[in-house]
Coordinates of N, CA and C in Angstrom, one line a residue:
M1 N 0.9 -1.2 0.3 CA -0.1 0.0 -0.1 C 0.5 1.2 0.0
E2 N 0.2 2.2 -0.5 CA 0.9 3.5 -0.6 C 0.0 4.6 0.6
I3 N 0.9 5.3 1.3 CA 0.3 6.4 1.9 C 0.6 7.9 1.5
W4 N 0.0 8.7 0.9 CA 0.5 10.0 0.9 C 0.3 11.0 2.2
I5 N 1.3 11.5 2.4 CA 1.6 12.2 3.5 C 2.5 13.6 3.4
N6 N 1.9 14.4 4.4 CA 3.0 15.8 4.8 C 3.1 15.4 6.1
P7 N 4.7 15.6 6.3 CA 5.2 14.9 7.7 C 4.7 15.6 8.9
R8 N 4.4 17.1 8.2 CA 4.0 18.1 9.5 C 2.7 18.0 10.1
C9 N 1.8 17.0 9.4 CA 0.2 16.7 9.6 C 0.3 15.5 11.0
S10 N -0.4 16.2 12.2 CA -0.5 15.0 12.8 C -1.2 14.0 12.5
K11 N -2.5 13.8 11.9 CA -3.3 13.1 11.0 C -2.4 12.1 10.2
C12 N -1.4 12.4 9.4 CA -0.7 11.7 8.8 C 0.6 10.9 9.9
R13 N 1.1 11.6 10.5 CA 1.7 10.9 11.8 C 1.2 10.1 12.8
S14 N -0.1 10.3 12.9 CA -0.9 9.0 13.4 C -1.3 7.9 12.7
A15 N -1.3 8.5 11.4 CA -1.5 7.1 10.3 C -0.8 5.9 10.3
L16 N 0.6 7.0 10.3 CA 2.1 5.8 10.1 C 2.2 5.5 11.3
S17 N 1.9 5.8 12.5 CA 2.2 5.0 13.8 C 1.0 3.8 13.8
L18 N 0.0 3.8 13.4 CA -1.0 3.0 13.3 C -0.7 1.8 12.5
L19 N -0.3 2.1 11.4 CA 0.5 1.3 10.0 C 1.5 0.4 10.7
D20 N 2.4 1.2 11.5 CA 3.2 0.4 12.0 C 3.2 -0.4 13.2
E21 N 2.5 0.0 13.9 CA 1.9 -0.7 15.0 C 1.2 -2.2 14.6
E22 N 0.6 -2.2 13.4 CA 0.0 -3.2 13.1 C 0.8 -4.1 12.0
G23 N 2.1 -3.6 11.9 CA 3.0 -4.3 11.2 C 2.7 -4.2 9.4
A24 N 1.9 -3.2 9.5 CA 1.6 -3.1 7.6 C 3.0 -2.8 7.1
E25 N 3.2 -3.3 5.5 CA 4.1 -2.7 4.8 C 3.6 -1.5 3.8
Y26 N 3.9 -0.8 3.7 CA 3.6 0.7 3.0 C 4.8 1.3 2.0
T27 N 4.5 2.2 1.5 CA 5.6 3.2 0.8 C 5.0 4.4 1.1
V28 N 5.8 5.4 1.8 CA 5.5 6.7 2.1 C 5.8 7.6 1.1
R29 N 4.7 8.7 0.5 CA 4.9 9.2 -0.6 C 4.7 10.9 -0.3
R30 N 5.5 11.7 -0.1 CA 5.5 13.0 0.4 C 5.0 13.9 -0.8
Y31 N 3.5 13.7 -0.7 CA 2.7 14.3 -2.0 C 3.1 15.7 -2.3
L32 N 3.7 16.3 -1.2 CA 4.1 17.5 -1.7 C 5.5 17.8 -2.1
D33 N 6.4 17.1 -1.9 CA 7.7 16.9 -2.8 C 7.5 16.3 -3.8
E34 N 6.5 15.3 -4.0 CA 6.2 14.6 -5.1 C 4.5 14.3 -5.5
P35 N 4.4 15.5 -6.2 CA 3.0 15.9 -6.4 C 2.4 15.0 -7.3
P36 N 0.9 14.2 -6.8 CA 0.5 13.3 -8.0 C -0.1 14.3 -9.2
T37 N 0.2 13.6 -10.3 CA -0.8 14.3 -11.4 C -2.2 13.9 -11.4
R38 N -2.8 14.6 -12.3 CA -4.0 14.7 -12.5 C -4.7 13.2 -12.7
Q39 N -3.8 12.6 -13.6 CA -4.1 11.0 -13.9 C -4.2 10.2 -12.9
E40 N -3.0 10.6 -11.7 CA -3.4 9.8 -10.8 C -4.5 10.1 -9.7
L41 N -4.6 11.6 -9.7 CA -5.6 12.0 -9.0 C -7.3 11.6 -9.3
E42 N -7.3 11.0 -10.6 CA -8.3 10.7 -11.3 C -8.8 8.9 -10.6
E43 N -7.4 8.7 -10.5 CA -7.3 6.9 -10.1 C -7.7 6.8 -8.8
V44 N -7.2 7.8 -8.2 CA -7.3 7.6 -6.7 C -8.6 8.0 -6.1
L45 N -9.2 9.0 -6.7 CA -10.7 9.4 -6.6 C -11.6 8.5 -7.2
G46 N -11.2 7.5 -8.2 CA -11.8 6.4 -8.4 C -12.1 5.3 -7.3
R47 N -11.1 5.1 -6.7 CA -11.0 4.5 -5.8 C -11.4 4.5 -4.9
L48 N -11.7 5.8 -4.3 CA -12.2 6.6 -3.1 C -13.7 6.8 -3.4
G49 N -13.9 6.8 -4.5 CA -15.7 6.8 -4.8 C -15.9 7.8 -4.4
L50 N -15.1 9.3 -4.5 CA -15.3 10.4 -4.2 C -15.0 11.1 -5.7
E51 N -15.3 12.7 -5.4 CA -15.4 13.6 -6.2 C -14.0 14.7 -5.8
P52 N -13.0 15.5 -6.8 CA -12.5 16.2 -6.2 C -12.5 17.3 -5.4
W53 N -13.7 17.8 -5.5 CA -14.1 18.9 -3.9 C -14.2 17.9 -2.9
D54 N -14.4 17.0 -2.8 CA -14.8 15.9 -1.4 C -13.1 15.6 -0.8
I55 N -12.1 16.0 -1.8 CA -10.7 15.8 -0.8 C -10.1 17.1 -0.8
A56 N -10.7 18.4 -1.1 CA -10.2 19.6 -1.4 C -10.1 19.9 0.2
R57 N -9.0 20.6 0.4 CA -8.9 21.4 1.6 C -8.9 23.0 1.4
T58 N -10.3 22.9 1.4 CA -10.5 24.8 1.2 C -10.4 25.8 1.8
G59 N -10.2 25.1 3.1 CA -9.6 26.0 4.2 C -8.0 26.8 3.7
E60 N -7.5 26.4 3.0 CA -5.8 26.7 2.9 C -6.0 27.8 2.1
A61 N -4.9 28.8 2.5 CA -4.8 29.7 1.6 C -4.8 30.0 0.2
V62 N -4.5 29.2 0.0 CA -4.3 28.9 -2.0 C -5.7 28.8 -2.4
A63 N -6.6 28.0 -1.4 CA -8.0 27.8 -2.2 C -9.0 29.0 -1.9
K64 N -8.5 29.9 -0.9 CA -9.0 31.3 -0.8 C -8.9 32.2 -1.9
E65 N -7.5 32.1 -2.2 CA -6.8 33.3 -3.3 C -7.8 32.7 -4.7
L66 N -7.9 31.3 -5.2 CA -8.5 30.7 -5.9 C -9.9 31.2 -6.0
G67 N -10.6 31.4 -5.2 CA -11.9 31.4 -4.7 C -12.9 30.3 -4.9
M68 N -12.2 29.1 -4.6 CA -12.5 28.0 -4.6 C -14.2 27.5 -4.1
A69 N -14.1 28.5 -2.7 CA -15.3 28.5 -2.3 C -16.5 28.2 -3.0
S70 N -16.4 29.2 -4.2 CA -17.4 29.3 -5.1 C -17.6 28.8 -6.1
W71 N -16.9 27.6 -6.8 CA -16.7 27.1 -7.7 C -17.8 26.0 -7.5
G72 N -18.6 25.3 -8.8 CA -19.2 24.8 -8.9 C -19.1 23.2 -8.7
R73 N -19.8 22.4 -8.3 CA -19.5 21.1 -7.7 C -20.3 20.2 -8.3
E74 N -20.3 20.2 -9.8 CA -21.2 19.6 -10.5 C -20.0 18.8 -11.8
P75 N -20.4 17.9 -12.4 CA -19.6 17.1 -13.6 C -18.8 18.6 -14.5
A76 N -19.5 19.4 -14.8 CA -18.7 20.3 -15.9 C -17.8 21.1 -15.3
S77 N -17.6 21.0 -13.6 CA -16.5 21.9 -12.9 C -15.4 21.0 -12.5
R78 N -15.5 19.6 -12.6 CA -14.8 18.5 -12.2 C -13.1 19.1 -12.8
G79 N -12.9 19.4 -14.1 CA -11.7 19.4 -14.3 C -10.7 20.7 -13.7
R80 N -11.8 21.4 -13.5 CA -10.9 22.7 -12.9 C -10.7 22.3 -11.7
W81 N -11.5 21.8 -10.6 CA -11.0 21.1 -9.5 C -9.7 20.4 -9.6
L82 N -9.7 19.3 -10.6 CA -8.5 18.5 -10.8 C -7.3 19.2 -11.2
D83 N -7.4 20.2 -12.0 CA -6.4 21.0 -12.2 C -5.8 21.8 -11.0
A84 N -6.4 22.2 -10.6 CA -6.0 23.3 -9.2 C -5.2 21.9 -8.0
L85 N -6.2 20.6 -7.8 CA -5.5 20.1 -6.9 C -4.0 19.4 -7.3
A86 N -4.1 19.2 -8.6 CA -2.6 18.7 -9.5 C -1.7 19.9 -9.2
E87 N -1.7 21.2 -9.4 CA -1.1 22.7 -9.4 C -1.0 22.6 -8.2
H88 N -1.6 22.6 -7.1 CA -1.5 23.0 -5.9 C -1.7 21.7 -4.7
P89 N -0.5 20.8 -4.9 CA -0.9 19.5 -3.8 C -1.0 19.9 -2.5
I90 N -1.1 21.0 -2.1 CA -1.3 21.4 -0.2 C -3.0 21.3 -0.5
L91 N -3.6 21.4 -1.7 CA -5.3 21.4 -1.3 C -5.9 20.2 -1.1
I92 N -4.6 19.0 -1.4 CA -5.3 17.7 -1.1 C -5.4 17.2 0.2
Q93 N -6.2 16.6 0.4 CA -6.9 16.2 1.9 C -5.8 15.0 2.2
R94 N -5.4 14.7 3.6 CA -4.3 13.9 3.9 C -4.9 13.4 5.0
P95 N -3.8 12.0 5.1 CA -3.5 10.9 4.4 C -4.3 10.4 3.5
I96 N -3.9 10.2 2.6 CA -4.9 8.9 1.8 C -3.9 7.7 1.3
I97 N -4.6 6.9 1.9 CA -4.1 5.3 1.5 C -5.0 4.8 0.3
T98 N -3.9 4.4 -0.4 CA -4.4 3.4 -1.6 C -3.6 2.0 -0.9
A99 N -4.6 0.9 -1.0 CA -4.3 -0.2 -0.3 C -3.8 -1.3 -2.0
D100 N -3.5 -2.6 -1.6 CA -3.0 -3.3 -2.9 C -4.3 -3.8 -3.3
D101 N -5.4 -3.7 -2.8 CA -6.5 -4.4 -3.2 C -7.4 -3.6 -4.2
G102 N -7.0 -2.5 -4.4 CA -7.5 -1.4 -5.1 C -8.4 -0.4 -4.5
T103 N -8.5 -0.6 -3.0 CA -9.4 0.6 -2.4 C -8.5 1.3 -2.1
A104 N -9.1 2.5 -1.6 CA -8.5 3.6 -0.8 C -9.3 4.4 0.2
V105 N -8.8 5.2 0.7 CA -9.1 5.6 2.0 C -8.6 6.9 2.6
V106 N -9.2 8.1 2.8 CA -8.7 9.3 3.3 C -8.7 8.8 4.9
G107 N -7.6 8.8 5.3 CA -7.4 8.0 6.7 C -7.3 9.3 7.7
R108 N -8.2 10.3 7.9 CA -8.2 10.9 9.0 C -8.6 10.2 10.8
S109 N -9.1 9.2 10.5 CA -9.6 8.9 11.9 C -8.6 7.0 11.6
P110 N -8.5 6.8 12.9 CA -8.2 5.6 13.3 C -8.9 4.0 12.6
E111 N -10.0 4.6 12.7 CA -10.9 3.7 11.8 C -10.8 3.8 10.5
A112 N -10.7 4.8 9.7 CA -10.4 4.8 8.4 C -9.0 3.8 8.1
V113 N -8.1 4.2 8.6 CA -6.7 3.6 8.7 C -7.0 1.9 8.5
R114 N -7.7 1.9 9.8 CA -7.8 0.2 10.0 C -8.4 -0.4 8.7
S115 N -9.6 0.5 8.2 CA -10.4 -0.2 7.3 C -9.6 -0.7 6.0
V116 N -8.3 -0.4 5.8 CA -7.6 -0.7 4.5 C -6.4 -1.9 5.2
L117 N -6.7 -2.2 6.3 CA -5.6 -3.2 7.4 C -6.6 -4.7 7.1
E118 N -7.8 -4.6 6.9 CA -9.1 -5.7 7.0 C -9.0 -6.7 5.8

C-alpha cells in the first residue's frame, strides 16, 4: 500500500504510527515533494468513490486565493478542481492510503486507517 502524507500533519503521523503498530507494509509518498499527476488523482478518486471537491482542503490560503468556495460542484466543474489539486497539492486532503486490493481511504481517523488493514 501507499500513503500520501505531509510529515508536518498530525493525522498523517498518527496514521503512520497505526500502520507501524499493525506491522503493515507500505510506501510513503510525500505528496508535496512528489505531487500526484492529474491522472493519478483521477485514479485515486475512482478508488475512493469521491469527487475532487470531496478531498479539497478549501480552508488553505491558496484555495481562498483561487476562490474555490464559489466553484461549482458538478461534472462540468470537475476538470477545474482536478487542475487545481494537481497544481497545488497542498489542497489535497491527507493522508490518503491506497491499498493493494484496489481500495483507498482518506485516513483521518484510526477507523479509516484500520479499514485498509482488514
